[in-house]
Amino acid sequence: MSANIEELERRRAAARLGGGEKRVAAQHAKGKLTARERLEILLDEGSFEELDMYVEHNATDFGMDQQRVPGDGVVTGSGTINGRLVYVFSQDFTVFGGSLSERHAQKICKVMDMAMKVGAPVIGLNDSGGARIQEGVASLAGYAEVFQRNVLASGVIPQVSLIMGPCAGGAVYSPAMTDFIFMVKDSSYMFVTGPEVVKTVTNEVVTQEELGGAVTHTTKTGVADLAFENDIEALLAAREFVSYLPENNRSGVPELPTGDPWDRIEDSLDTLIPASANQPYDMHELVRKVLDEGQFFEIQPNHGGNILCGFGRVEGRTVGVVANQPMVLAGVLDINASRKAARFVRFCDAFSIPIVTFVDVPGFLPGTAQELGGIIKHGSQAAVRLCRGDRAQDHRDHPQGLWRRLRRHGLQALARRPQLRLADRRNRRDGCQGRGRDHLPLRARRSRQDRREDQGIRRPLRQPVRRREHGLHRRGDLSALDPAAYCAGVAEAAQQAAREPVEEA
Ligand code: HXC
């Protein structure tokens, strides 16, 4: 064997060993898998193609030149899940606590760039102590690069984060910018500053679990979407979850063959919704009966339970479901429910996933906690997202499918409601064309008119439509008035009306 190949083999073995047997054993003792073991479960067998296996950090201070591990604490590459391409990175806690160095960040950025280029989801398995302390600002700059890509990829490709260990500092900001976060109970934590820092600064005593555990984030804060018992459960759930997601914002939703007959009749739906509005019922049951094979992948089931959000399929194709839940707080809308729905609908809108809305809501939750907590802002966000979620590319036949399914099930009452959002393809000539394309990379955003302009053909001036003209004029007339004179005129008219005798009938 040549010396080069021997060296390559040595480095490969070192990369596979990560932080060494002792640290791997410590990882296993905590019930956690290593970075590579996790990828083996997440991806289809034998599909993983690793990138940058031999990359090492470039730090020399604090004796770092003596401690180099090939791979530098993160395993990156691509693979398939049920045959569909995904890009992945998996942080290795056994190497400097999975902390992010400059090179570590470059590896993550590379897979994110590739994912954006080919239009495939990115899945991050996070297990990191944050910025690598020994590298100082170089690692912080690394985070800047990762964050920027999180933002650029938002709405272009799905981004999913699995938090699989104690993640601190910058290691929580990046996942928070992604679309969905899964956590593992008792072994994963998310906090900007840990309990020690909290104690020092505010003198509060709090455990890791209370501050940023999976239960805290999936029930109280809503930072994470789902909590699982262990690594394997989380990884298998991620595999299932990805099957609902489009590859990118132009690919359309995936379609799976379904054994659910198109003419299935659910007689129970005729009686499920009680005649009395005061009597609650479980919206889960209704949703499951409408969706293919009763499969509903619910997001944030333990947070904002008064609204249900999740994915299912109708005639084999993914739909997003937003449904009021009369079983929790009588299905009212509050801050948590509004934020949850707004975020979910925004994702569906960006990726052209049709949304089915099941509406049964008494209104917003009254109270000082809600008003002072900003229900106006959060509630309006939910409304904005729902109103904007009105487009779907390449789904022209889907709305009919949804209508058929709902009508077939005897849900006439629901189907008649105007709120039922069956996304359709719209020819956007209302001057809002920037809206639907905000999520596309710059190149894709160039319209036909842009290309015509490249050829020297001038863009025609767009005339305001008559309806808008009237509106503008009315406003113009009002704004031309002096406010004081306007108010005086109104007051005088009121006084005169009061002086005039009331005519006898
Ligand atoms: C370098 C780190 C590290 C880090 C952990 N390690 N975090 N090395 N940089 N940020 C190393 C430890 O030195 C240790 O090395 C090994 O990883 C395991 O760590 P332990 O502490 O033994 O593990 P555990 O008890 O499970 O605690 C995990 C932890 C804790 C909660 C993550 O390590 C911790 O609090 N780390 C520091 C977190 C932090 O302050 N990060 C910087 C945030 S600043 P050995 O050799 O002993 O195995 C930041 C700014 C972002 O991120 C700003 C963005 C805008």
XYZ file of N, CA and C and ligand atoms in Angstrom, residues 23 30 93 96-99 128-134 140 143 147 166 168-171 173 191-192 208, ligand 1:
133
model
N -14.768 9.184 24.992
C -15.864 10.163 24.836
C -17.079 9.516 24.142
N -24.912 8.337 28.151
C -26.006 9.311 28.353
C -27.236 8.934 27.526
N -20.575 15.573 19.275
C -20.304 16.129 20.608
C -19.007 15.597 21.198
N -14.596 18.300 20.815
C -14.750 19.657 21.385
C -16.224 20.000 21.646
N -16.960 19.054 22.139
C -18.374 19.291 22.467
C -19.192 19.706 21.259
N -18.786 19.268 20.068
C -19.544 19.627 18.848
C -19.520 21.121 18.576
N -18.589 21.836 19.236
C -18.593 23.302 19.121
C -18.192 23.731 17.706
N -24.267 20.547 20.125
C -23.129 21.462 20.111
C -23.139 22.442 21.268
N -21.967 22.666 21.828
C -21.819 23.641 22.912
C -21.718 25.071 22.414
N -22.007 25.311 21.136
C -22.006 26.683 20.605
C -20.673 27.042 19.983
N -20.382 28.337 20.010
C -19.141 28.815 19.391
C -17.927 28.180 20.085
N -16.929 27.771 19.282
C -15.749 27.152 19.907
C -14.948 28.245 20.607
N -14.908 28.114 21.916
C -14.334 29.164 22.755
C -12.898 29.481 22.331
N -12.130 28.445 22.013
C -10.706 28.646 21.696
C -10.498 29.499 20.449
N -17.396 32.979 15.782
C -18.603 33.811 15.698
C -18.882 34.192 14.246
N -20.655 31.517 12.572
C -22.105 31.540 12.806
C -22.792 32.528 11.877
N -25.948 31.550 9.698
C -27.234 32.263 9.845
C -27.671 32.842 8.499
N -27.020 18.917 24.385
C -27.104 20.255 24.979
C -26.626 21.308 23.989
N -26.120 25.249 23.105
C -26.044 26.534 23.808
C -25.564 27.607 22.853
N -25.825 28.872 23.224
C -25.316 30.008 22.461
C -25.768 29.981 21.020
N -24.818 30.199 20.114
C -25.140 30.243 18.689
C -25.764 28.960 18.187
N -25.511 27.865 18.874
C -26.039 26.573 18.426
C -27.559 26.500 18.503
N -29.484 29.469 17.844
C -30.050 30.472 16.928
C -30.268 29.893 15.547
N -30.619 26.517 25.081
C -30.656 27.808 25.773
C -29.552 28.712 25.263
N -29.824 29.998 25.344
C -28.817 30.962 24.912
C -27.704 31.008 25.947
N -31.336 22.578 33.964
C -31.228 22.562 32.493
C -32.579 22.225 31.873
C -15.069 24.464 23.101
C -16.411 23.055 24.317
C -17.493 23.962 24.187
C -17.269 25.165 23.473
C -18.165 22.257 25.315
N -16.883 22.027 25.023
N -18.570 23.430 24.829
N -15.223 23.314 23.771
N -16.047 25.365 22.945
N -18.246 26.055 23.307
C -16.090 20.854 25.364
C -15.778 20.773 26.842
O -14.640 21.528 27.116
C -15.547 19.285 27.018
O -14.252 18.985 26.533
C -16.528 18.673 26.060
O -16.863 19.699 25.119
C -17.784 18.214 26.742
O -18.294 19.267 27.530
P -18.868 19.053 29.003
O -19.000 20.377 29.625
O -18.067 18.025 29.707
O -20.293 18.410 28.689
P -21.672 18.665 29.461
O -21.446 18.566 30.930
O -22.640 17.727 28.845
O -22.095 20.172 29.143
C -22.383 20.560 27.843
C -22.549 22.083 27.769
C -21.311 22.761 28.429
C -23.832 22.491 28.524
C -22.725 22.463 26.307
O -20.146 22.173 27.857
C -21.263 24.232 28.200
O -21.932 24.995 28.900
N -20.429 24.644 27.254
C -20.202 26.049 26.976
C -21.370 26.658 26.319
C -21.048 28.031 25.857
O -20.876 28.951 26.652
N -20.869 28.178 24.527
C -20.458 29.396 23.895
C -21.669 30.171 23.636
S -21.291 31.690 22.898
P -13.400 17.748 27.092
O -12.066 17.900 26.458
O -13.387 17.900 28.591
O -14.117 16.503 26.653
C -21.959 31.553 21.428
C -22.072 32.887 20.767
C -22.934 32.792 19.571
O -22.308 30.558 20.955
C -23.270 34.153 19.104
C -23.987 34.088 17.803
C -24.487 35.389 17.388
